[in-house]
CSV table of C-alpha atoms and ligand atoms in Angstrom, one decimal:
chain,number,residue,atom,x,y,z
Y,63,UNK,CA,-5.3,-22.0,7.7
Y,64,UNK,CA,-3.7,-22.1,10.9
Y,65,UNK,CA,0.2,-22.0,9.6
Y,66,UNK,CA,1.9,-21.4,5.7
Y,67,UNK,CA,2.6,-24.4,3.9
Y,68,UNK,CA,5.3,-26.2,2.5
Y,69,UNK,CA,5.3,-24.5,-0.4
Y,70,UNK,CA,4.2,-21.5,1.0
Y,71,UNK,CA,7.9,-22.0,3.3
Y,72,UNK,CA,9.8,-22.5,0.0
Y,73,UNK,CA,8.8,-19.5,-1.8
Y,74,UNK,CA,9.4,-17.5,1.4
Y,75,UNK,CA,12.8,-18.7,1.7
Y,76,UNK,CA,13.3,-17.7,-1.4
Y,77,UNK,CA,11.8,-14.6,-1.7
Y,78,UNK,CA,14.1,-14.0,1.8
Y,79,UNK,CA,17.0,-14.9,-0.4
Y,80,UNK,CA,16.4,-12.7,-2.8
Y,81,UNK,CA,15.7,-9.9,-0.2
Y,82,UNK,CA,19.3,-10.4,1.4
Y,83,UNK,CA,21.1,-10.3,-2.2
Y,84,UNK,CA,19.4,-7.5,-3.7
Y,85,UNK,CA,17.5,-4.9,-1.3
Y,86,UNK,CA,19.7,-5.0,1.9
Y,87,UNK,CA,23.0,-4.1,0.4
Y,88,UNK,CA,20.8,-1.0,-0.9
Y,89,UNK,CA,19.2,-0.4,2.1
Y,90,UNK,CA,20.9,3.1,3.1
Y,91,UNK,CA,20.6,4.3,-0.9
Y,92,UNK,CA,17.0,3.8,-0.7
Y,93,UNK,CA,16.7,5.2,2.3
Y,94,UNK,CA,18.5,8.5,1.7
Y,95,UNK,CA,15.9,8.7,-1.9
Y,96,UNK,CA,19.5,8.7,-3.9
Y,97,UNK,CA,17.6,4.8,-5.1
Y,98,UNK,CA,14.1,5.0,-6.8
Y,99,UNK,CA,12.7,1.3,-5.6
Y,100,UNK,CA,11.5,0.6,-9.1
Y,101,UNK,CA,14.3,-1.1,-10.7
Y,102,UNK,CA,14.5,-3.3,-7.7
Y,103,UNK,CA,11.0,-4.0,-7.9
Y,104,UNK,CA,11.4,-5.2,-11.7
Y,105,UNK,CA,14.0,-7.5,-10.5
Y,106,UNK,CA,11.7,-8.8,-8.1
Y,107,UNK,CA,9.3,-8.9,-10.6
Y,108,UNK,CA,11.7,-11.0,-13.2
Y,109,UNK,CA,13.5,-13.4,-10.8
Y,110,UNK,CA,10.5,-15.0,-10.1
Y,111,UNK,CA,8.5,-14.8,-13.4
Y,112,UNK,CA,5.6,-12.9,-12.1
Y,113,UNK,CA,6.0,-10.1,-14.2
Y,114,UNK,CA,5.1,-13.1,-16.8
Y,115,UNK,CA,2.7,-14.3,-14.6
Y,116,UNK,CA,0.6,-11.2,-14.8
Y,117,UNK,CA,1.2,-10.8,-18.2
Y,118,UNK,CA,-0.9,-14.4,-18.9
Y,119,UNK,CA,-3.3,-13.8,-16.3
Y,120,UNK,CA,-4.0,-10.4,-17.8
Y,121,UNK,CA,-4.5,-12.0,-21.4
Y,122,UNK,CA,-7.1,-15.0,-20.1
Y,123,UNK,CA,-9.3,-12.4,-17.6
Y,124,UNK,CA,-9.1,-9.9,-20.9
Y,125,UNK,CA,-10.2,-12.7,-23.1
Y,126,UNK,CA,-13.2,-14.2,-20.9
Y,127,UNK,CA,-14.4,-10.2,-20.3
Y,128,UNK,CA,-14.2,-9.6,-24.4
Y,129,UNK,CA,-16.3,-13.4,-24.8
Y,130,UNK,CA,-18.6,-12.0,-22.4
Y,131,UNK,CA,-17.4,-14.4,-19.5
Y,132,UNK,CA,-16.9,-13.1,-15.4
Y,133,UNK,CA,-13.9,-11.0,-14.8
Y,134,UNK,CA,-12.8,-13.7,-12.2
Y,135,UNK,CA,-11.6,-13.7,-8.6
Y,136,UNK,CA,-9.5,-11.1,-6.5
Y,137,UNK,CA,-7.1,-14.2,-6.0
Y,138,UNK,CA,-6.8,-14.4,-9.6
Y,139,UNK,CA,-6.5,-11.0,-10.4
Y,140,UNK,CA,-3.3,-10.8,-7.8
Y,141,UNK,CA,-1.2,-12.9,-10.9
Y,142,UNK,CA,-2.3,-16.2,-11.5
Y,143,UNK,CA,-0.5,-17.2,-7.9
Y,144,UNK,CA,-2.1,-18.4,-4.7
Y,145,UNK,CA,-3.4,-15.8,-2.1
Y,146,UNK,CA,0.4,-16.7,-0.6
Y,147,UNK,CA,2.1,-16.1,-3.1
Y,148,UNK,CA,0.7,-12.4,-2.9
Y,149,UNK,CA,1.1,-12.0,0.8
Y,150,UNK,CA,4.5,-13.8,1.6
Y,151,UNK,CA,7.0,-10.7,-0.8
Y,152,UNK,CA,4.7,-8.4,0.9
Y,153,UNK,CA,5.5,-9.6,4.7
Y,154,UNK,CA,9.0,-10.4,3.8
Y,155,UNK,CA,9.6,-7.0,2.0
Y,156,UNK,CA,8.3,-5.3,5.1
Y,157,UNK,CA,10.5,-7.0,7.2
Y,158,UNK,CA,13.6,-5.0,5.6
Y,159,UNK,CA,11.5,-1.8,3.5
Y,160,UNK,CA,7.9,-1.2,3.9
Y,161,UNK,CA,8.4,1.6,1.5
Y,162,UNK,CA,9.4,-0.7,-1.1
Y,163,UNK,CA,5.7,-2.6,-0.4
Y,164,UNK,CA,3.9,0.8,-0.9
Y,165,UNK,CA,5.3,1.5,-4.0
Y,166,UNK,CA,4.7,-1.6,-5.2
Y,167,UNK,CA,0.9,-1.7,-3.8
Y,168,UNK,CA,0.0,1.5,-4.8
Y,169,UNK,CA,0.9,1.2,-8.6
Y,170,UNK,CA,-0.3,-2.6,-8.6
Y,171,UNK,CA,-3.3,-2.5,-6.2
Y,172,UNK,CA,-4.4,0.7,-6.7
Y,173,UNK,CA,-3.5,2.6,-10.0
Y,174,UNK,CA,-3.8,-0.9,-12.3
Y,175,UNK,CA,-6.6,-2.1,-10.0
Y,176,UNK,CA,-9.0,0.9,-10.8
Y,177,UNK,CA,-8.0,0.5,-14.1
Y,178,UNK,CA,-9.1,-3.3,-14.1
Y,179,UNK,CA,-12.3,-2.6,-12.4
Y,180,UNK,CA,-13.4,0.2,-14.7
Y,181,UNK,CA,-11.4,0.2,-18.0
Y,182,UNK,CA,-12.6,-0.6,-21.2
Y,183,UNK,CA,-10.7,-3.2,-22.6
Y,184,UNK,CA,-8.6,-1.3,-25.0
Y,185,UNK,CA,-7.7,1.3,-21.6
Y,186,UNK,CA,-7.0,-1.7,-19.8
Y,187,UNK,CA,-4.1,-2.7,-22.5
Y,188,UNK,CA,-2.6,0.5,-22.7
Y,189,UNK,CA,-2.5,1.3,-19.0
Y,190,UNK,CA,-3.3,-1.5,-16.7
Y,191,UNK,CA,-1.5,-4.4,-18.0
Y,192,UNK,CA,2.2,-2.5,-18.2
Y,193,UNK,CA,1.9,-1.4,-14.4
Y,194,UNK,CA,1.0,-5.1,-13.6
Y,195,UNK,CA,4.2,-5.8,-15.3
Y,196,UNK,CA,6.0,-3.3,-13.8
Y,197,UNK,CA,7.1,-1.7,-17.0
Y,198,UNK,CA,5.3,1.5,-16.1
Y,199,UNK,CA,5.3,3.1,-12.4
Y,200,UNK,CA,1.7,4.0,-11.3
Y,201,UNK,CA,0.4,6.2,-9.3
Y,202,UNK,CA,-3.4,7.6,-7.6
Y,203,UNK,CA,-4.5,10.6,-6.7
Y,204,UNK,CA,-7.0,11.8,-4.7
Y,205,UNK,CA,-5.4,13.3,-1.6
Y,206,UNK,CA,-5.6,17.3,-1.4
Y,207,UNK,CA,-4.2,19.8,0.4
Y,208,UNK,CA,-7.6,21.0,1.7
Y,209,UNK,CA,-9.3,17.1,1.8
Y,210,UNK,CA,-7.6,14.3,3.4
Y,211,UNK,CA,-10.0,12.2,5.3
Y,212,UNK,CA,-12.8,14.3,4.2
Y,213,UNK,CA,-11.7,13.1,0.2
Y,214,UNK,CA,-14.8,13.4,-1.5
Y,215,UNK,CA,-16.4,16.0,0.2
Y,216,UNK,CA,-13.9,18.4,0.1
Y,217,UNK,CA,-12.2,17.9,-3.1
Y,218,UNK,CA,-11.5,20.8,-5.3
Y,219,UNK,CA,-9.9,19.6,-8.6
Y,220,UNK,CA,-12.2,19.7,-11.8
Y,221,UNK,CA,-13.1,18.5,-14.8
Y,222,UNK,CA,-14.7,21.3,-17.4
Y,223,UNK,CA,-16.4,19.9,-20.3
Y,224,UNK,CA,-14.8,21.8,-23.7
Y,225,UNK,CA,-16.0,20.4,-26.8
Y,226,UNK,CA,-15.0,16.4,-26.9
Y,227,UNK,CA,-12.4,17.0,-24.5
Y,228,UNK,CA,-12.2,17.7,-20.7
Y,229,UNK,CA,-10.3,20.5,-19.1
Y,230,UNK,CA,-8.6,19.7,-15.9
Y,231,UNK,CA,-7.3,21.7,-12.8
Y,232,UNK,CA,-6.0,20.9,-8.9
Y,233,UNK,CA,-3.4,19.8,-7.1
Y,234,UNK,CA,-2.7,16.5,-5.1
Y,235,UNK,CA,-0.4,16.1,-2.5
Y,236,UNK,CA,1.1,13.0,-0.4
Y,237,UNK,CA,1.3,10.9,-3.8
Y,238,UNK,CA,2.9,7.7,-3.9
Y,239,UNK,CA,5.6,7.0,-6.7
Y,240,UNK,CA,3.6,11.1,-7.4
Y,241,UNK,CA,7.2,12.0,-8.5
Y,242,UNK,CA,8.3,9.1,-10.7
Y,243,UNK,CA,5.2,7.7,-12.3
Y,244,UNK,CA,4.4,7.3,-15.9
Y,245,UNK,CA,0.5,6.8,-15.2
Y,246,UNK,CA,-1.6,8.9,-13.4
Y,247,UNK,CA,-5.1,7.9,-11.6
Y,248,UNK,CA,-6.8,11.2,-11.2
Y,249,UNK,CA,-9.5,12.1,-8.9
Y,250,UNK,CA,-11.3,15.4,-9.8
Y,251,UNK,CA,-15.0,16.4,-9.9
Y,252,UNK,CA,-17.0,17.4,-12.5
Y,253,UNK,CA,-17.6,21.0,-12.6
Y,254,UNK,CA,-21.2,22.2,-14.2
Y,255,UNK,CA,-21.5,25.1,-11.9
Y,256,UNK,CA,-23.1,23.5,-9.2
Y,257,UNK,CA,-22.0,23.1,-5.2
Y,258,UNK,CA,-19.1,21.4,-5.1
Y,259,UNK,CA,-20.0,19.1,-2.5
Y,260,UNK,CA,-22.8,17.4,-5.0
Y,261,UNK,CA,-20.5,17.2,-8.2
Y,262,UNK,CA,-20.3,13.9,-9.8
Y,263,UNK,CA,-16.6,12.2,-9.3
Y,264,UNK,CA,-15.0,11.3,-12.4
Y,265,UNK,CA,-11.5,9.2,-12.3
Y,266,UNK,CA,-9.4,9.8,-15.5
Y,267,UNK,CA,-5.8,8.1,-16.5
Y,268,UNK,CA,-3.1,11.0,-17.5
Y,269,UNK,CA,0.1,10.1,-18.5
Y,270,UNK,CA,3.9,11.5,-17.6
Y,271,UNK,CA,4.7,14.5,-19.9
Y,272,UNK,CA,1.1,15.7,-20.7
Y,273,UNK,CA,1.0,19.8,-21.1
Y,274,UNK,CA,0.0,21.4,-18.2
Y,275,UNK,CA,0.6,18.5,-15.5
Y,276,UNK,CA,3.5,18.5,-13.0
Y,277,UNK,CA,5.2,16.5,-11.0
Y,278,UNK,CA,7.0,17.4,-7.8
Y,279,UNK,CA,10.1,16.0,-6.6
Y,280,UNK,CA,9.4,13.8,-3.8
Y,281,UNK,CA,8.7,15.5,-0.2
Y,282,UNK,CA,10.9,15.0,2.7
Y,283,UNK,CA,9.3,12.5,5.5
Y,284,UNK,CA,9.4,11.0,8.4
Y,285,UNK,CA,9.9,7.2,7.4
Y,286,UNK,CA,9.0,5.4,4.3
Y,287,UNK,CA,11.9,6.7,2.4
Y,288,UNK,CA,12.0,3.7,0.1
Y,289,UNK,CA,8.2,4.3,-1.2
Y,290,UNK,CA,8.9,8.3,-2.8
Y,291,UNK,CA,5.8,10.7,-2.1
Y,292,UNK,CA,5.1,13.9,-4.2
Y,293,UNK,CA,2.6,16.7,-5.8
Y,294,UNK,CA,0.9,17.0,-8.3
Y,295,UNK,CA,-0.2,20.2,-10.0
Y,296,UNK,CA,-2.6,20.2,-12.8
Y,297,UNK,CA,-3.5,23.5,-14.8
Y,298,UNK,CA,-5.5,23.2,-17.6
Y,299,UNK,CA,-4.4,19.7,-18.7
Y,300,UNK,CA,-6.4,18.2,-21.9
Y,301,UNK,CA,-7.8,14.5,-21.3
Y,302,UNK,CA,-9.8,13.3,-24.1
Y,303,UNK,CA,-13.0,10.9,-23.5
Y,304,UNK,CA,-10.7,7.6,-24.0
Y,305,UNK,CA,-8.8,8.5,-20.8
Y,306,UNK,CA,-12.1,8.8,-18.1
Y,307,UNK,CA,-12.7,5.5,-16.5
Y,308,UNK,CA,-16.5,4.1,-16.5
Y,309,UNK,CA,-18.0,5.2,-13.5
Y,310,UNK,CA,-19.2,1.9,-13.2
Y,311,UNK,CA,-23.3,1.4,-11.3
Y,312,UNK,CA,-22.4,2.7,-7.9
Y,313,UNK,CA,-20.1,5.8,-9.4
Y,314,UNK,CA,-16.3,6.5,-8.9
Y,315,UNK,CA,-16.7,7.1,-5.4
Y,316,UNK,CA,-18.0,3.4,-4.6
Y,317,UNK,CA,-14.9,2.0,-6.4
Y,318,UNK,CA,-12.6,4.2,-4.2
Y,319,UNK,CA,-14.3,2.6,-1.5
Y,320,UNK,CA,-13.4,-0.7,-2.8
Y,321,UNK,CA,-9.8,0.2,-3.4
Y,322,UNK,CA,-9.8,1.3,0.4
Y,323,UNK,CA,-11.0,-2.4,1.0
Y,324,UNK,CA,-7.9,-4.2,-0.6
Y,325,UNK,CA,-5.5,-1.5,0.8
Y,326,UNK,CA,-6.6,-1.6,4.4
Y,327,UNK,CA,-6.2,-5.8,4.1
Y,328,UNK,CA,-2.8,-5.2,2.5
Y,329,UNK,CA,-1.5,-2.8,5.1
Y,330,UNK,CA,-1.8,-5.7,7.8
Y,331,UNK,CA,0.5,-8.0,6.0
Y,332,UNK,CA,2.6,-5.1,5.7
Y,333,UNK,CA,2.1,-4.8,9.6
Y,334,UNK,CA,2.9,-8.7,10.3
Y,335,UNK,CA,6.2,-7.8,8.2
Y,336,UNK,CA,7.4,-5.3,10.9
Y,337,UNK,CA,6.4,-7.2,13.8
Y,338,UNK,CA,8.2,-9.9,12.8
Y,339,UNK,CA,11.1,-8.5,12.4
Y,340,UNK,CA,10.8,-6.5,15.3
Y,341,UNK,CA,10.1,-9.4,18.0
Y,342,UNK,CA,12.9,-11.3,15.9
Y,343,UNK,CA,15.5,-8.9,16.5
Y,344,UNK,CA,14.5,-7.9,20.2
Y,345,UNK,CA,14.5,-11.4,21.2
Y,346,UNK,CA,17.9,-12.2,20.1
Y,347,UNK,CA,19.0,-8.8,21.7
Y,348,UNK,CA,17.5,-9.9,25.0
Y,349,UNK,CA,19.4,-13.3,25.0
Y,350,UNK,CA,22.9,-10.9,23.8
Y,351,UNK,CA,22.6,-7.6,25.9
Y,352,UNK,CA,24.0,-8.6,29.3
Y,353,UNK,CA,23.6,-6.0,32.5
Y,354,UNK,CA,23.6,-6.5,36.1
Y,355,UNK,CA,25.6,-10.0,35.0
Y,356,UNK,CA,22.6,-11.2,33.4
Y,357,UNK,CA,20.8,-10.7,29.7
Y,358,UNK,CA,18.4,-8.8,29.6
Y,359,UNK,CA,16.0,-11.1,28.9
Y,360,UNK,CA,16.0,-12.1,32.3
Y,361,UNK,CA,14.3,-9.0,33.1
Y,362,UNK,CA,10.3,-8.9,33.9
Y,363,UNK,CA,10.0,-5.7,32.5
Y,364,UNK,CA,11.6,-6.4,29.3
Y,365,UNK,CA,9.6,-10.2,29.1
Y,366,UNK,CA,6.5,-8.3,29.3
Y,367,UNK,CA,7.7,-6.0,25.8
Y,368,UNK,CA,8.6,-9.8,24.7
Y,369,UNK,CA,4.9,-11.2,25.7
Y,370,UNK,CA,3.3,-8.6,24.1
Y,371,UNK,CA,5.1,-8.5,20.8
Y,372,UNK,CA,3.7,-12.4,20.3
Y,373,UNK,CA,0.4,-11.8,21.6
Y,374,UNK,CA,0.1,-8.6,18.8
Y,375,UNK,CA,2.2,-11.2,16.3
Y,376,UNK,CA,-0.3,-14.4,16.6
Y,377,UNK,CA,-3.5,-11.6,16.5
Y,378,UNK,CA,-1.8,-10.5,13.0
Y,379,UNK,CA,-1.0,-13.3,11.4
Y,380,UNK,CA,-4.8,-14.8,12.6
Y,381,UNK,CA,-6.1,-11.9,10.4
Y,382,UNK,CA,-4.0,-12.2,7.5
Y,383,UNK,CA,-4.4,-16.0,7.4
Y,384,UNK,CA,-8.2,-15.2,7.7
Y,385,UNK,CA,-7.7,-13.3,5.0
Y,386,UNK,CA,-6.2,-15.6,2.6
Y,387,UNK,CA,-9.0,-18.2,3.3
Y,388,UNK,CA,-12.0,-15.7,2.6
Y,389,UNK,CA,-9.6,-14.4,-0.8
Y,390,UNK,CA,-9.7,-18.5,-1.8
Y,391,UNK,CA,-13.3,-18.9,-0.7
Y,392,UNK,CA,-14.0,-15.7,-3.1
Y,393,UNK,CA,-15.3,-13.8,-0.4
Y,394,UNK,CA,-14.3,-9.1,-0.3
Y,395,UNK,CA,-14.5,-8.2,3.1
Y,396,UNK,CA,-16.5,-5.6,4.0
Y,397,UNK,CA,-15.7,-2.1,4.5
Y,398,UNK,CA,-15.9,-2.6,8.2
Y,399,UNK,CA,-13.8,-5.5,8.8
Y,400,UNK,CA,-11.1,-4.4,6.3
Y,401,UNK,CA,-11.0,-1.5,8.7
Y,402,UNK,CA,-11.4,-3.0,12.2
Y,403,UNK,CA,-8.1,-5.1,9.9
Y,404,UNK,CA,-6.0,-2.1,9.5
Y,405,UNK,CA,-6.5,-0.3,12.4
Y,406,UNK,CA,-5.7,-3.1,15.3
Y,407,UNK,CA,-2.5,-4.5,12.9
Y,408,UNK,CA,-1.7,-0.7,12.1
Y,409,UNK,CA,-1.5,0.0,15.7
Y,410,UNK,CA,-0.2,-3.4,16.7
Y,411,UNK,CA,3.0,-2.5,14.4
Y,412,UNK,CA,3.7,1.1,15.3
Y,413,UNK,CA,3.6,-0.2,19.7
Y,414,UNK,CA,5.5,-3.2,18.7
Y,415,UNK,CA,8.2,-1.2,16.5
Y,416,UNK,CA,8.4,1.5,19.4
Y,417,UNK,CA,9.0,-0.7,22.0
Y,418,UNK,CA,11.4,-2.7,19.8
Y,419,UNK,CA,13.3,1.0,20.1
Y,420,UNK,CA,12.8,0.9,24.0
Y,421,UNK,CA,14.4,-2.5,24.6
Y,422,UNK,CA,17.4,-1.9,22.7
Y,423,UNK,CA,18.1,1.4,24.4
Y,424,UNK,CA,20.2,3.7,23.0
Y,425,UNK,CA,20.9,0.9,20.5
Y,426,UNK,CA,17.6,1.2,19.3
Y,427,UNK,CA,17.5,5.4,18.9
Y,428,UNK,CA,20.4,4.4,15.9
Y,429,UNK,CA,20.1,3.6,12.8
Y,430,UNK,CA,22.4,0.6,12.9
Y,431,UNK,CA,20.1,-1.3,14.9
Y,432,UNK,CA,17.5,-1.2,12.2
Y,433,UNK,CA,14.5,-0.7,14.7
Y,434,UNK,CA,14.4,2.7,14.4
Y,435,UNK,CA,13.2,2.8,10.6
Y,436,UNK,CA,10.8,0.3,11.2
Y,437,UNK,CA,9.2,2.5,13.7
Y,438,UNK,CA,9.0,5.4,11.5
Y,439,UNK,CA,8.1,3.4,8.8
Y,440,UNK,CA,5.0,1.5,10.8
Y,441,UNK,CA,3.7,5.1,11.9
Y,442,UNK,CA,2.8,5.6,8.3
Y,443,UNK,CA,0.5,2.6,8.4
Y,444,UNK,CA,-1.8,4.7,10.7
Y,445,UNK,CA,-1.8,8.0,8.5
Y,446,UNK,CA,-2.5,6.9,5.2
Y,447,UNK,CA,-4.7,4.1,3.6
Y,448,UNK,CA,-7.4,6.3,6.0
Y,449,UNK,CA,-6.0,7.1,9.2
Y,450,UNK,CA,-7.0,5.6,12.8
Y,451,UNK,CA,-9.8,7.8,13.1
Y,452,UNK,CA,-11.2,7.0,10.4
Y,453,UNK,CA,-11.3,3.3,10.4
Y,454,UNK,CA,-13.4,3.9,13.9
Y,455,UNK,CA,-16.1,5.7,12.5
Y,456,UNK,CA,-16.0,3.4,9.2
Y,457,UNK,CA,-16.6,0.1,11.7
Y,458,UNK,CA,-19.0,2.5,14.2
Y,459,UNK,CA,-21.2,3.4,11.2
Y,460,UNK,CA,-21.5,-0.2,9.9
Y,461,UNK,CA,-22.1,-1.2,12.8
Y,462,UNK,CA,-24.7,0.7,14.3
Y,463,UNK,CA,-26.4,0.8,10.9
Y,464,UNK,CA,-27.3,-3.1,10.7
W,276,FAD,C1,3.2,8.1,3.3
W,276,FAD,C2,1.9,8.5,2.7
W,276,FAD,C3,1.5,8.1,1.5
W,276,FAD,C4,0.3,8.4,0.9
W,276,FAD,N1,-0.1,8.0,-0.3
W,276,FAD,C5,-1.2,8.5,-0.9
W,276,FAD,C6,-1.6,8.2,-2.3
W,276,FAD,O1,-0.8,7.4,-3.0
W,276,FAD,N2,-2.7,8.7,-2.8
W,276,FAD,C7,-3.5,9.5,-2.1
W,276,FAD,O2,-4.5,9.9,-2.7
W,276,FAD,N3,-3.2,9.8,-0.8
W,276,FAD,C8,-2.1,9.3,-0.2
W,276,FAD,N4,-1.8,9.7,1.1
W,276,FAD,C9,-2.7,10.6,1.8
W,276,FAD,C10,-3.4,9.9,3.0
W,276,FAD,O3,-4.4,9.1,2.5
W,276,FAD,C11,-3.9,11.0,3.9
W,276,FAD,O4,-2.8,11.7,4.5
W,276,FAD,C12,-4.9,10.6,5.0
W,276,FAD,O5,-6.1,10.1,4.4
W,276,FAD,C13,-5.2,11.6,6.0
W,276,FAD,O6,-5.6,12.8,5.4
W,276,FAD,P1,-4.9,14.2,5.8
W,276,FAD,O7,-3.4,14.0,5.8
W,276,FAD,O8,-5.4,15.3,5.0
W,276,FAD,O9,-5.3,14.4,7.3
W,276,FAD,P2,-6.6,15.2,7.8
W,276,FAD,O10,-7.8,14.6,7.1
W,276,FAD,O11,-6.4,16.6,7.8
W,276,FAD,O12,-6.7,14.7,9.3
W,276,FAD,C14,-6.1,15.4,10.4
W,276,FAD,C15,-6.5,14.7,11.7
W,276,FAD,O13,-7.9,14.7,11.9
W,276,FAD,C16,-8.4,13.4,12.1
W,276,FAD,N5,-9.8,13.3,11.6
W,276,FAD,C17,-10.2,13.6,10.4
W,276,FAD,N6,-11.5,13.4,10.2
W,276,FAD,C18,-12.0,13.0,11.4
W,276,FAD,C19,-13.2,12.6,12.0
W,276,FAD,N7,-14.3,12.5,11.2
W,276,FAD,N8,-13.3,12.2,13.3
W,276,FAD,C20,-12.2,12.2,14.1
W,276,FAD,N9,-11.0,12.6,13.6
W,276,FAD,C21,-10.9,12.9,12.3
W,276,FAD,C22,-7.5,12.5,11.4
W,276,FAD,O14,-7.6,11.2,11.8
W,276,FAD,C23,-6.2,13.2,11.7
W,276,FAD,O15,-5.8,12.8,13.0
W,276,FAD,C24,-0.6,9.3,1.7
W,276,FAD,C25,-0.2,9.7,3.0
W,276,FAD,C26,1.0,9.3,3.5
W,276,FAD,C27,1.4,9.8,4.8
């Protein structure tokens, strides 16, 4: 794949379209938090039929698994579409409100998508299938306040076995949609009195409302605004047996490793999304802003920023249209290149949005100028998802252990 398709062009247009009606005449509501994205995301959702889509695809996977049949393929899985069709909202979205993509990914990608990998079919029905609708607002927690990039290791919230039931306690913080979601994802270990760093992980689905579980309202941030990010405190919430999600062959720690995977290829089409926009905007500033009697486009200094924003624009785009291939040739990438992925279009994003800020001077320190938020916004892309640091020594150790 070296450039979208026709069809590929129509749906953008469209999607585009839709984008200029609906989220940009919100823009400052959702960024000031007074709009939750969800009921734009629903619209989304209905205008072009893929909450319906999902809906179908989730009945004929559900089917095949109960006949016995293979679950089917990631491309499948993202609502009947084509790879494209999955990429193009997320890169146009991002173009406007990468917040909007995050609150989107997290309760599609990651809350339904655990539940789709290690549900029972009957916990699949009643959680997974209204977040892929959109009904329900997901969320999934494993952050901590004492274990970020250390997740596993350091993570303090438990499960106690009482009778049929388990007991649960902790707190997560920097939650996506934490603050507004009707389904929870819960990280927590299993507590039989031995060292904490060798209890098993065990993943359990809460709901809104359940006694004992709280919800913060959403923290204050640098960027993102769109995509809200809370707490979560849990003291001695009751989860019965039908709410812990199989821990599958490799255990719940291998299938947050595989949730890292599809996040970490998401975040660089979220990443081509703000380049875009960014080069977009700084080149038709450079042909507008005159100084000296001349644009400023005429300047080496500021054809360099130009230069650079397409060289980091054609090296994203390369890896998300790699991606799309290997997603239609059924291939996951592995750990290591879903990082080395997210950490070159993560950083290619946050330099391309900060220089976007340089060239439009003082222009681009105000909000008007729209730069600015994609800026903060990008930085994001290099915190969470596993930070910078932590996609090196994900590629270093795959690497040096072949
Ligand atoms: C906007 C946003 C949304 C988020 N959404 C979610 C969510 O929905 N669910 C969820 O569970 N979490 C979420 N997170 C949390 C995110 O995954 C963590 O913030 C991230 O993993 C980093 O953890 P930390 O913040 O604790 O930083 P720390 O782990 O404390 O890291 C501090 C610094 O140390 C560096 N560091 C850590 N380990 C190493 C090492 N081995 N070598 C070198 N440097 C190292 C880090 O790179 C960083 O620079 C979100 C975060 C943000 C900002």
């Amino acid at each position: 794949m070296i450039e979208w398709s026709e069809e590929d062009l129509m749906i953008r247009d469209a999607v585009r379209g839709w984008i200029d009606a609906e989220v940009r005449p919100n823009l400052d509501a959702l960024e000031s938090g007074e709009l939750p994205p969800y009921d734009l995301l629903r619209s989304l959702y209905k205008t072009f039929g893929m909450d319906e889509m999902a809906r179908s695809s989730f009945q004929s996977r559900l089917a095949k698994e109960r006949e016995g049949g293979a679950a089917g393929s990631d491309g499948e899985r993202a609502g009947g579409g084509s790879a494209a069709m999955s990429m193009i909202p997320v890169i146009e979205l991002c173009k406007v409100a990468p917040g909007l993509v995050s609150a989107m990914g997290v309760g599609l990608g990651l809350a339904a998508g655990t539940i789709m990998k290690r549900g029972t079919p009957e916990q699949k029905e009643r959680w997974a299938l209204p977040l892929l609708t959109m009904e329900k607002v997901g969320a999934w927690a494993i952050t901590e306040p004492n274990s970020g990039s250390d997740a596993f290791g350091g993570m303090q919230a438990t499960a106690r076995k009482d009778g049929d039931e388990y007991v649960l306690n902790g707190s997560k913080t920097f939650i996506t949609n934490g603050p507004y979601a009707d389904t929870i994802v819960f990280y927590c270990k299993l507590d039989q009195g031995e060292d904490p760093r060798n209890r098993e992980i065990l993943t359990f689905v809460l709901d809104r409302g359940m006694p004992g579980l709280e919800q913060s309202k959403p923290l204050r941030k640098m960027g993102l605004h769109s995509s809200p990010t809370g707490e979560l405190f849990l003291n001695d919430v009751r989860a019965g047996a039908d709410r812990l999600l199989s821990s599958g062959a490799q255990g719940g720690k291998e299938s947050a490793r595989q949730n890292f995977v599809t996040e970490r290829a998401g975040v660089a089409a979220m990443a081509l999304g703000v380049i875009e926009e960014c080069l977009k905007l700084s080149v038709e500033y450079a042909k507008t802003r005159e100084l000296w009697g001349q644009r400023i486009g005429d300047f080496q200094l500021i054809q360099l920023k130009l230069a650079k924003m397409e060289v980091a624009r054609l090296n994203v785009q390369n890896l998300v249209f790699r991606h799309i291939e290997m997603q239609r040739a059924g291939r996951t990438p592995t750990l290591a290149e879903a990082s080395a992925m997210k950490l070159y279009a993560a950083q290619a994003a946050s330099e391309v949005a900060q220089e976007a800020v340089q060239l439009f001077g003082g222009n681009g320190y105000m909000s008007e100028y729209r730069v600015e938020q994609l800026a903060r916004d990008a930085k994001s892309f290099q915190i969470y998802a596993g930070t910078d640091e932590i996609q090196i020594t994900h590629i270093a150790r795959d690497l040096l252990s072949r």
